[in-house]
Coordinates of C-alpha atoms in Angstrom, one line a residue:
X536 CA 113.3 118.5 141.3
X537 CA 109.8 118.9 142.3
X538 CA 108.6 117.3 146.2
X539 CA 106.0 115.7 144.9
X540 CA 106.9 114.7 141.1
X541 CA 110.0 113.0 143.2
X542 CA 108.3 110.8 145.2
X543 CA 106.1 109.8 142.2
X544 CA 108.7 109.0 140.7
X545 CA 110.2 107.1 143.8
X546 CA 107.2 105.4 145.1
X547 CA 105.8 104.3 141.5
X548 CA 109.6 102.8 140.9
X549 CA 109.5 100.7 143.9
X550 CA 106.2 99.5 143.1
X551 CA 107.3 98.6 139.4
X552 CA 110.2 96.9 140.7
X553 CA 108.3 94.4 142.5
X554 CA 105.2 94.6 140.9
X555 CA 102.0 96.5 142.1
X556 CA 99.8 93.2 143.0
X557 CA 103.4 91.7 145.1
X558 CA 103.7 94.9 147.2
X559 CA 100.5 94.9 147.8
X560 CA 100.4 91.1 148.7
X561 CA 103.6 91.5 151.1
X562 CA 101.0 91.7 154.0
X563 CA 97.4 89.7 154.1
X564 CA 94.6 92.0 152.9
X565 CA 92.9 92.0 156.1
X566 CA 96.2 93.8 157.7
X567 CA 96.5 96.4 154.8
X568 CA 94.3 98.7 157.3
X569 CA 94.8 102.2 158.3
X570 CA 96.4 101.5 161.5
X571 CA 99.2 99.8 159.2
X572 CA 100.0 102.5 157.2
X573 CA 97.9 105.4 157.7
X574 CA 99.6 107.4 160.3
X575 CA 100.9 111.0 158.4
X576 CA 100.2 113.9 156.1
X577 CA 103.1 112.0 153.8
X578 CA 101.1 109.0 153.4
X579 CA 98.1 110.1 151.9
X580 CA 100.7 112.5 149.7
X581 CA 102.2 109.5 148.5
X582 CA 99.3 107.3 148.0
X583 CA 98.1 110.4 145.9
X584 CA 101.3 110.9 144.4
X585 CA 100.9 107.0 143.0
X586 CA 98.1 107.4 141.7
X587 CA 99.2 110.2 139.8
X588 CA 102.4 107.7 138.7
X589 CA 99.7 105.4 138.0
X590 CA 98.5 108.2 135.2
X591 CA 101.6 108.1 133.0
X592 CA 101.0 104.1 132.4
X593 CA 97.4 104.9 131.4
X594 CA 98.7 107.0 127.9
X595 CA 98.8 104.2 126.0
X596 CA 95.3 103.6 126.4
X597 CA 94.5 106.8 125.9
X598 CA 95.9 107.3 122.9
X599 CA 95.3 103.9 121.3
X600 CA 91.6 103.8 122.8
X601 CA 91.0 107.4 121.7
X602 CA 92.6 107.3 117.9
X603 CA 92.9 104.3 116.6
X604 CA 89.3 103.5 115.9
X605 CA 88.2 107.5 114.7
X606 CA 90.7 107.0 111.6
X607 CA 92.9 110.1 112.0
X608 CA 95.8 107.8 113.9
X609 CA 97.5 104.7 112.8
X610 CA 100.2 102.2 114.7
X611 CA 102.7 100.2 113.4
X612 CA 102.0 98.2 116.7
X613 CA 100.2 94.9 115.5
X614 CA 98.1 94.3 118.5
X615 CA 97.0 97.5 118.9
X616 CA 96.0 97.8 115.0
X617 CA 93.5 95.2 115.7
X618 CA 91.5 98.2 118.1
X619 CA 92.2 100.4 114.6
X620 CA 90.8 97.6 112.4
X621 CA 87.9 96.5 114.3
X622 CA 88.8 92.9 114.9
X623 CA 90.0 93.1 118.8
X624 CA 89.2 90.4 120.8
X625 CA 89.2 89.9 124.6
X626 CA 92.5 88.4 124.9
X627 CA 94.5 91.7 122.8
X628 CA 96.9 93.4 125.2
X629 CA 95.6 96.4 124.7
X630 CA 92.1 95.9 125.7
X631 CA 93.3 96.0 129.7
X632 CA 91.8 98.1 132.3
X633 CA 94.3 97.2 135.5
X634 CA 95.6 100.6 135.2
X635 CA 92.9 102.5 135.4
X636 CA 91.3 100.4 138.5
X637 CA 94.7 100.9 140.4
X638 CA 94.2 104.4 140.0
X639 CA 90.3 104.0 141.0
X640 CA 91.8 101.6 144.0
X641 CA 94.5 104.2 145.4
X642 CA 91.8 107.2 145.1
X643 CA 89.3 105.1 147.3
X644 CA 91.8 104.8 149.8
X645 CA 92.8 108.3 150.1
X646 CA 88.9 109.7 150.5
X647 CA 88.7 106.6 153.1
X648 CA 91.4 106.7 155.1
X649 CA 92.7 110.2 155.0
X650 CA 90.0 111.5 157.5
X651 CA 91.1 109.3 159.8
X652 CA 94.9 110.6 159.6
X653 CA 94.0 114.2 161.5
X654 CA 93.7 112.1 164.6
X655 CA 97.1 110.9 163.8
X656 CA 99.0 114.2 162.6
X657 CA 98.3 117.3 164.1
X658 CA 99.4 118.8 161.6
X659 CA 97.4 117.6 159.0
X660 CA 94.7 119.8 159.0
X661 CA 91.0 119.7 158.0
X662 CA 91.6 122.4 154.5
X663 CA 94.6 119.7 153.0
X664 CA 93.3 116.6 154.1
X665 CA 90.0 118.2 151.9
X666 CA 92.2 119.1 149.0
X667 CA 93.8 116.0 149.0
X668 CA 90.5 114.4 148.6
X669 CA 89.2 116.7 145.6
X670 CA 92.3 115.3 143.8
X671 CA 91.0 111.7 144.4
X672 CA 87.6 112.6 143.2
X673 CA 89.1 114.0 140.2
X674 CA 91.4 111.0 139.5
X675 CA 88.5 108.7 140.2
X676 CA 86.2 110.5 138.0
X677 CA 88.5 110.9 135.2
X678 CA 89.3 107.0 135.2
X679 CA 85.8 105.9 135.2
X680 CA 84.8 108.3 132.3
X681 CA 87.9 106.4 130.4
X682 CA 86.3 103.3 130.9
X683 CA 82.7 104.1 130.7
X684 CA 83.6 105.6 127.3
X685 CA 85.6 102.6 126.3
X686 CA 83.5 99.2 127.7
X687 CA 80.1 101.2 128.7
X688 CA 79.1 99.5 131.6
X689 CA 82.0 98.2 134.0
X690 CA 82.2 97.3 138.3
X691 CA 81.4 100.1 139.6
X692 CA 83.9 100.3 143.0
X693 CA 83.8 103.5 145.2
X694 CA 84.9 101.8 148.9
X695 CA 88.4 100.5 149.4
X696 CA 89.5 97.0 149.9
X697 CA 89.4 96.7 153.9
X698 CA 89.1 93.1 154.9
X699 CA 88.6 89.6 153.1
X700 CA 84.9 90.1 154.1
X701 CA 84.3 92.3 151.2
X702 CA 83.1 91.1 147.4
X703 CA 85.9 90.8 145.5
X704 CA 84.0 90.0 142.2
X705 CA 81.8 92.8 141.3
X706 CA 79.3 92.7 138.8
X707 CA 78.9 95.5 135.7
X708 CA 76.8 98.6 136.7
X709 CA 75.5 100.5 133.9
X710 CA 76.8 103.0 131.8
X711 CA 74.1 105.8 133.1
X712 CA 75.1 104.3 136.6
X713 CA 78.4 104.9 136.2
X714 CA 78.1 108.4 134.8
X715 CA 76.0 109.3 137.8
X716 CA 78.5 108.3 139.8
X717 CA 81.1 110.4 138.1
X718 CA 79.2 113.5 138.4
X719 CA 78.6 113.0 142.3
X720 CA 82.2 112.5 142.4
X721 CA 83.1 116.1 140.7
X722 CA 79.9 118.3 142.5
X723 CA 81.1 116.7 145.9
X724 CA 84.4 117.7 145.3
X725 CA 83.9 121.1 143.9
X726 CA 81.1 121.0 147.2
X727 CA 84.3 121.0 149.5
X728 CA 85.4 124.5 148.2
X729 CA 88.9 122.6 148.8
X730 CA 89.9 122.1 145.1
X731 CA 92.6 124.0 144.4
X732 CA 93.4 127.0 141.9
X733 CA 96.8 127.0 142.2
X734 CA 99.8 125.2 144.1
X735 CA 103.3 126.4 144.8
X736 CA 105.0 124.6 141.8
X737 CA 104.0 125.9 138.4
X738 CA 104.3 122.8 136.8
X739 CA 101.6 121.5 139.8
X740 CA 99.2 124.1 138.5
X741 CA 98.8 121.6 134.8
X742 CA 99.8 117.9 136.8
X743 CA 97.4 118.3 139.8
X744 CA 93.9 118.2 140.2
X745 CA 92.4 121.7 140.3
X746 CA 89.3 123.4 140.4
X747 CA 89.5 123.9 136.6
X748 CA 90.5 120.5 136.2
X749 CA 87.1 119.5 137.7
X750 CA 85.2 122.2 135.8
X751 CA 86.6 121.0 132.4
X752 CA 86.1 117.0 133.2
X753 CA 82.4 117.8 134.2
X754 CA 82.1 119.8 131.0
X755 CA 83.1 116.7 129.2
X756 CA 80.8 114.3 131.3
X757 CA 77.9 116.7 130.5
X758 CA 78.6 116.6 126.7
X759 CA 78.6 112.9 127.1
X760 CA 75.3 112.7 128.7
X761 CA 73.4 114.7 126.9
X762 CA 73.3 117.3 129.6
X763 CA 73.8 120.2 126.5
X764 CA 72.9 123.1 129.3
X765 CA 74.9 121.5 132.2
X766 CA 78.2 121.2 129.6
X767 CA 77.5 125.5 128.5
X768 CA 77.4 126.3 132.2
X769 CA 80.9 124.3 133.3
X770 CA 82.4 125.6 130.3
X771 CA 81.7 129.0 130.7
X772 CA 83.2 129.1 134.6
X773 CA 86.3 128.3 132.7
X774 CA 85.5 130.5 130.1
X775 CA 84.7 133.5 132.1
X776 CA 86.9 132.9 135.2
X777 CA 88.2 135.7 136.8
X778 CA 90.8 134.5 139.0
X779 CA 94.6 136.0 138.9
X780 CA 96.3 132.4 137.9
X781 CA 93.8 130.5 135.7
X782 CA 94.2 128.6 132.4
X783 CA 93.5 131.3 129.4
X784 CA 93.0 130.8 125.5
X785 CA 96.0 131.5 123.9
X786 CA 95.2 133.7 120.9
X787 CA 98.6 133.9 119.3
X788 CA 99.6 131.7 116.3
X789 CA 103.2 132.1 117.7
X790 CA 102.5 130.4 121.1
X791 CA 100.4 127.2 119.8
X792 CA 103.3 124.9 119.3
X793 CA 104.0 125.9 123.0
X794 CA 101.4 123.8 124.6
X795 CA 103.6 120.8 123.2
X796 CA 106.9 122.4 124.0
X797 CA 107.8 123.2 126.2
X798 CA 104.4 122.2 127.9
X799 CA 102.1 123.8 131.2
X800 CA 101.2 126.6 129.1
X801 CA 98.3 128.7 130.1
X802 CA 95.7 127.3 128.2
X803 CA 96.4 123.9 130.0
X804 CA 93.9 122.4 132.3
X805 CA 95.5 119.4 133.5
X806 CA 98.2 117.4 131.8
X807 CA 100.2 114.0 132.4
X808 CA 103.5 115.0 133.2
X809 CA 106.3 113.2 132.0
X810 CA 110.2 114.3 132.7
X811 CA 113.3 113.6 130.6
X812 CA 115.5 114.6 133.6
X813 CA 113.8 111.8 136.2
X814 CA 114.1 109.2 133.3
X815 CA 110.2 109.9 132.7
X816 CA 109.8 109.2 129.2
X817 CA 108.7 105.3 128.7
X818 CA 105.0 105.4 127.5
X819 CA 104.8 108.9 127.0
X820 CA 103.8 111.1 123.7
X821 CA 107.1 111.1 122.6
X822 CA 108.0 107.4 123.1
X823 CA 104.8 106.2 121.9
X824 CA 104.5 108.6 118.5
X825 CA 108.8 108.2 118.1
X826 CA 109.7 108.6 114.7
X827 CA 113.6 107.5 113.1
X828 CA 113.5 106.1 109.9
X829 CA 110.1 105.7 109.8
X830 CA 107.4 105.8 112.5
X831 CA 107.4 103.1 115.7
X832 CA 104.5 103.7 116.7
X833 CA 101.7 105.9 116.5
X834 CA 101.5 108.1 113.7
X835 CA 99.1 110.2 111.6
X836 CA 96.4 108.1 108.8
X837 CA 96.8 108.5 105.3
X838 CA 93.6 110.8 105.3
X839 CA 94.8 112.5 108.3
X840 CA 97.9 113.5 106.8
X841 CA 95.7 114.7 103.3
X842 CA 93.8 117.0 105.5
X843 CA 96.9 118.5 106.9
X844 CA 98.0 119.0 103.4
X845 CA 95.0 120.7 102.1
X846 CA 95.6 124.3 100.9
X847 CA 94.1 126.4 103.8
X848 CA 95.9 123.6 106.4
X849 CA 99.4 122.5 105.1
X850 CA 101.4 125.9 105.8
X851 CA 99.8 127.4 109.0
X852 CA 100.6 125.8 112.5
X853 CA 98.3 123.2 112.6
X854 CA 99.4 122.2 108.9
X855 CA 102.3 119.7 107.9
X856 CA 104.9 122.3 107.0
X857 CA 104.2 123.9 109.8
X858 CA 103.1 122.1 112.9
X859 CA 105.4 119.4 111.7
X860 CA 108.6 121.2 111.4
X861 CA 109.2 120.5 107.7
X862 CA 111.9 121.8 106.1
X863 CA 110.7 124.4 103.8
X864 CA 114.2 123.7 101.4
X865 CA 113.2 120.1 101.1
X866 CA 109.1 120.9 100.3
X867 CA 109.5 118.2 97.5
X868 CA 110.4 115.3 99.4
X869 CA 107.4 113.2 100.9
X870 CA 107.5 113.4 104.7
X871 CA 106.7 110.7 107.0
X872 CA 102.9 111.0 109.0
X873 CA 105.2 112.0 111.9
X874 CA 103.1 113.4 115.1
X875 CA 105.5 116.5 115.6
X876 CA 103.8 118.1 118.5
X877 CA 105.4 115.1 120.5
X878 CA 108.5 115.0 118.6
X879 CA 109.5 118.7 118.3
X880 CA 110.9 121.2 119.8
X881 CA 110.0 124.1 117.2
X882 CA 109.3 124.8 113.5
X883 CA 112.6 124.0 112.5
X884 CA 112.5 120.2 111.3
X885 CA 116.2 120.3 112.7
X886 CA 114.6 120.5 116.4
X887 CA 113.8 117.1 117.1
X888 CA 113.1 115.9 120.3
X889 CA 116.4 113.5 121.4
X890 CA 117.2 111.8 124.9
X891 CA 116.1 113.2 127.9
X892 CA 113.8 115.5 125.7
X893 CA 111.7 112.7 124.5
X894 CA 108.7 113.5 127.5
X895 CA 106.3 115.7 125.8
X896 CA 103.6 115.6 128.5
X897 CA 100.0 114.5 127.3
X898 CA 97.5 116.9 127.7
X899 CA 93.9 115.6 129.0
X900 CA 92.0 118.9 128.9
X901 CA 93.2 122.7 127.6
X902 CA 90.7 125.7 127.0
X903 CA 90.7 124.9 123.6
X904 CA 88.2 121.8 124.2
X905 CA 86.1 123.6 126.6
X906 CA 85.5 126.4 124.1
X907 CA 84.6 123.7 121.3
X908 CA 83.0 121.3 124.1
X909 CA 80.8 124.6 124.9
X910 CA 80.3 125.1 120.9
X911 CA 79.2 121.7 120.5
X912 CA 76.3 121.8 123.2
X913 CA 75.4 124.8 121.9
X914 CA 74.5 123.2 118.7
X915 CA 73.1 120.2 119.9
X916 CA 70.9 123.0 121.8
X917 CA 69.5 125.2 118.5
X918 CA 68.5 128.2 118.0
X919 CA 70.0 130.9 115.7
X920 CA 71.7 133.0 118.9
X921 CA 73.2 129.6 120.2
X922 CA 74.3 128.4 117.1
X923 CA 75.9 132.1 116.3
X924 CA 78.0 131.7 119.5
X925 CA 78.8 128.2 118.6
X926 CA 80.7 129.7 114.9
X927 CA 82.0 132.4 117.0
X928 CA 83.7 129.8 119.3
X929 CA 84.8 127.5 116.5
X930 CA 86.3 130.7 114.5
X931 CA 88.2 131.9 117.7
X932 CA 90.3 128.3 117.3
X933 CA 90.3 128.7 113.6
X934 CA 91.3 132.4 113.5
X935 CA 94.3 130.8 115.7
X936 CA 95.3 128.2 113.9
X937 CA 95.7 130.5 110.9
X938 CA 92.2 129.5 109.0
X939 CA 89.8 131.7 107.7
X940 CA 86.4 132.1 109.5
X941 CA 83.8 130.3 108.8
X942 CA 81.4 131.9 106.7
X943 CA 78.0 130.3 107.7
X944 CA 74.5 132.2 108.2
X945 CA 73.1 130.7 111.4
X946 CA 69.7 131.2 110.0
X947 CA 70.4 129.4 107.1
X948 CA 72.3 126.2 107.7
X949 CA 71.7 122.5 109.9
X950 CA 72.1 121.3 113.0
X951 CA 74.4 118.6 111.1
X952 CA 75.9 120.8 109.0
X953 CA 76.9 122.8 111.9
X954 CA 78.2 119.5 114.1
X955 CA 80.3 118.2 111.0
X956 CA 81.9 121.8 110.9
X957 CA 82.7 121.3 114.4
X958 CA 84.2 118.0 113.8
X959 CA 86.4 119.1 111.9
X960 CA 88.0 121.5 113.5
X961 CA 88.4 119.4 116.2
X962 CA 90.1 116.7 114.1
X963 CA 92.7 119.3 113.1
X964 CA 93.4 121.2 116.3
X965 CA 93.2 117.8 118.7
X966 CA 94.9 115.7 116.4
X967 CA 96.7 112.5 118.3
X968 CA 95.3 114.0 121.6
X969 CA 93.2 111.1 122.5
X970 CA 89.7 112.7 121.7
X971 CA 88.6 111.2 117.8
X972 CA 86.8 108.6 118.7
X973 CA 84.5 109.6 121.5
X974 CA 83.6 112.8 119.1
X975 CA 82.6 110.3 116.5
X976 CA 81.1 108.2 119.1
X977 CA 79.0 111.7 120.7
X978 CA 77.6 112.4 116.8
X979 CA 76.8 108.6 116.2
X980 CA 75.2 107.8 119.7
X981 CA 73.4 110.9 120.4
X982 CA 69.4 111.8 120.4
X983 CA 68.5 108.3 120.2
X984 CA 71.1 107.8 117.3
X985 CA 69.8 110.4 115.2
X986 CA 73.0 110.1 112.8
X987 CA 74.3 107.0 113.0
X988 CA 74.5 106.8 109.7
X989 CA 76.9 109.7 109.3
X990 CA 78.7 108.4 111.9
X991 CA 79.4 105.2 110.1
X992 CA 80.2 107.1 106.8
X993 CA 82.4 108.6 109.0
X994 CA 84.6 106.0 110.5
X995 CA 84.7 104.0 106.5
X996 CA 85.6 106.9 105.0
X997 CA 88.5 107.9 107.1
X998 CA 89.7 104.1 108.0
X999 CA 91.9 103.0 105.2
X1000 CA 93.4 99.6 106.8
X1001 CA 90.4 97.6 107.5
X1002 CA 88.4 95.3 105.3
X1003 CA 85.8 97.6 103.8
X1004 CA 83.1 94.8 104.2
X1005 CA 84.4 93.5 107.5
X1006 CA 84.1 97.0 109.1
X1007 CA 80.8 98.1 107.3
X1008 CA 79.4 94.9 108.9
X1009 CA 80.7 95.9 112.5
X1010 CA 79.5 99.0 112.6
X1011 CA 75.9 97.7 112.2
X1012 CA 76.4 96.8 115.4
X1013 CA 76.5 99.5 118.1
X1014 CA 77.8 97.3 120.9
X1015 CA 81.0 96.7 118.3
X1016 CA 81.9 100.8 119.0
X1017 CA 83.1 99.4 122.2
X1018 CA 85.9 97.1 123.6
X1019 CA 85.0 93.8 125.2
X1020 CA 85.7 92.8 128.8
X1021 CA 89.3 91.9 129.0
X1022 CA 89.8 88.1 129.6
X1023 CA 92.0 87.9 132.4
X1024 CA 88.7 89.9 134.5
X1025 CA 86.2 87.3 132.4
X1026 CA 87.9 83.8 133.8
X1027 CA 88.7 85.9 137.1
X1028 CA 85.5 87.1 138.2
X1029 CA 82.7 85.3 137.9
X1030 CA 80.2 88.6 138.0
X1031 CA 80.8 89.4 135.1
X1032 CA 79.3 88.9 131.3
X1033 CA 81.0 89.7 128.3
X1034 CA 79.9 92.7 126.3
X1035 CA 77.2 91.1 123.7
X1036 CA 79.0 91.7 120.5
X1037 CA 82.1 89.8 121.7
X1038 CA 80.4 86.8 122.9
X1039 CA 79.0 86.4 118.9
X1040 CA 82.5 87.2 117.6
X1041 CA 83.8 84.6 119.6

């Protein structure tokens, strides 16, 4: 198949066979220099093209960090229902960030070291050895804003490890830190003019860093910090991009299931590829949301699934007879929560995804969430023209997923009002994509915690497997709405201090 998803593929299975930390330990760590092993074009390609393997292993905590705790996802997985009932504790297996600082570790390297590699390929030139580093920018970038969403303030590690004269433990550097960091990363890459808009593989244009790739994770960051004008701005060189091959909003009710199926449609931005055909489907979508009997996984909340079977929801794409292939001849049997869009192949119930057609990709960003990231600022920035383009943006998804418009008067309505609108929409149209709980998390933390309190009624009223007083209790706490510093790093590094609500709990 494709050059590079190949030697992803090959290069992340010999690493798995012997385990990341033992290749890397074959050779001290003051010999794994660039004279060692950076000597071609093809090794900064396959350094990148691990990193990228590197991705696929990060989807569980994307989806568990993401869902579990915003009430619209539950697991059958009894670790990871202790992130979905509030009771996680240092030593859970889910609460891990290895993955995530491999990636960091591999994208170091290749903005390091691949300057260095002109001198040793001629043919490496100047314009790819740049591009290759906007892609490690990205895939820093993106895994930082992971963790600085999920732990808040984390080592902060932007030079590779070169000899056993450098720090190995690494104190926390805080969350604005961090975020300052992630922004320098995107603006210096988009500062090359390297990024690219389009590669020779289609499927390249949705599972490589691009420029819009960039553009939609500094949207994001913006609308995470606060930065309501920066997050408009981003948004609308997506939105009002001109360029021939560029990611679009589909408008057609028809074509919404195809985001999930096949996948790399054009409203993508960048998606996790995953590929039946290359045995790439352990810790995907699909494998993670797989549903026989009854679900093995992750599936959709009791209150998720009522939403999708509300009157203007349950028969349009979005809806459970639709977006979940049900069986219209069967309409009075109860169907399992299953998470269709990673388990179908259509609107027929009958197409279920089977063997090598279990690898939904996941999608990170699509124009979908830059329209409502845009529509969200927009609010958060008042003012009646604003908050009219902000119902205009929210109706474009609606009118697509086959919901009447809202009918609000911009004059007359809240800047509350208008964000638990938004809220909602997202809940429906991003449903199991890995985004609930940092849009609670934006409403609850945001202006000085201006509606924390509807952020809490929030997270009770849609979580339906925790202890009612237990959770109200946590909540109280807003250093509980994140994950404590995995043990293994705690007894390994002595830099660093446990988050404060998990040295109480424990």
């Amino acid at each position: 198949m494709k050059k590079l998803l190949t030697t992803i593929l090959l290069f992340g299975s010999m690493l798995t066979m012997t385990g990341c930390s033992d290749y890397l330990d074959i050779l001290p760590k003051d010999k794994q220099t660039s004279d060692m092993f950076w000597k071609s074009r093809e090794d900064v390609e396959a350094v990148l093209a691990q990193a990228y393997h590197l991705t696929r292993g990060s989807v569980k905590d994307m989806l568990n960090w993401g869902e579990l705790r915003g009430g619209s996802v539950n697991t059958s997985d009894v670790d990871a229902a202790k992130i979905q009932d509030f009771q996680i504790l240092p030593n859970n297996k889910y609460v891990k960030w290895a993955n995530f600082y491999n990636i960091i570790g591999l994208a170091n390297a290749v903005l390091y070291y691949a300057p260095g590699v002109m001198d040793e390929d001629a043919s490496y030139k100047e314009e790819q050895m740049k591009s290759n580093q906007t892609e490690a920018y990205f895939l820093r970038a993106l895994s930082y804003f992971y963790l600085v969403r999920n732990f808040r303030d984390v080592p902060l590690i932007t030079e590779p490890y070169i000899d056993d004269q450098m720090p190995t433990n690494v104190p926390k550097s805080s969350e604005s830190e961090v975020i300052a960091q992630i922004k320098k990363d995107i603006t210096d890459a988009l500062a090359t003019n390297a990024a690219k808009e389009t590669y020779t593989e289609t499927w390249e244009n949705k599972g490589r860093a691009t420029k819009w790739a960039l553009l939609a994770l500094m949207t994001d960051v913006c609308l995470w910090s606060e930065d309501y004008q920066g997050c408009v701005d981003y948004a609308d060189q997506l939105i009002n991009a001109s360029a021939a091959i560029r990611p679009v909003f589909i408008t057609s009710s028809s074509q919404w299931f195809e985001m999930f199926y096949p996948g790399n449609s054009n409203e993508s931005i960048f998606e996790i590829q995953f590929e039946g055909d290359l045995d790439q489907t352990s810790g995907g979508p699909t494998d993670l949301t797989y549903w026989n009997d009854s679900p093995m996984g992750l599936y959709f909340s009791e209150t998720m699934t009522e939403r999708l079977m509300e009157p203007e929801v349950v028969n349009t794409v979005r809806g459970l007879y639709g977006n979940f292939g049900y069986d219209n001849t069967t309409e009075t049997e109860i169907l399992q929560p299953i998470i269709w869009k990673y388990n179908g192949m259509g609107e027929d119930w009958e197409m279920k995804r089977e063997g090598d057609n279990q690898d939904a990709n996941f999608i990170v960003y699509r124009m979908a969430d830059v329209m409502l990231m845009k529509a969200e600022a927009l609010i958060r920035l008042e003012g009646t023209a604003n908050w009219q383009e902000a119902i205009d943006l929210i109706n474009q998804t609606r009118t697509r997923g086959e919901m009447a418009s809202l009918d609000i008067d911009p004059a007359e309505t809240s800047e509350l009002d208008l964000l638990t609108a938004l809220l909602e929409e997202r809940d429906i149209e991003f449903a199991a994509e890995g985004k609930r709980w940092y849009d609670l998390l934006r409403l609850g933390r945001q202006q000085n915690f201006q509606y924390r309190s509807q952020f809490v009624d929030l997270v009770m009223s849609n979580n339906t497997t925790a202890n009612r007083t237990w959770l109200n209790s946590v909540l109280t706490d807003d250093d509980a709405w994140f994950l404590p510093i995995p043990e293994w790093d705690m007894n390994t590094n002595n830099q660093l201090v446990q988050n404060p609500y998990y040295d109480v709990v424990q």
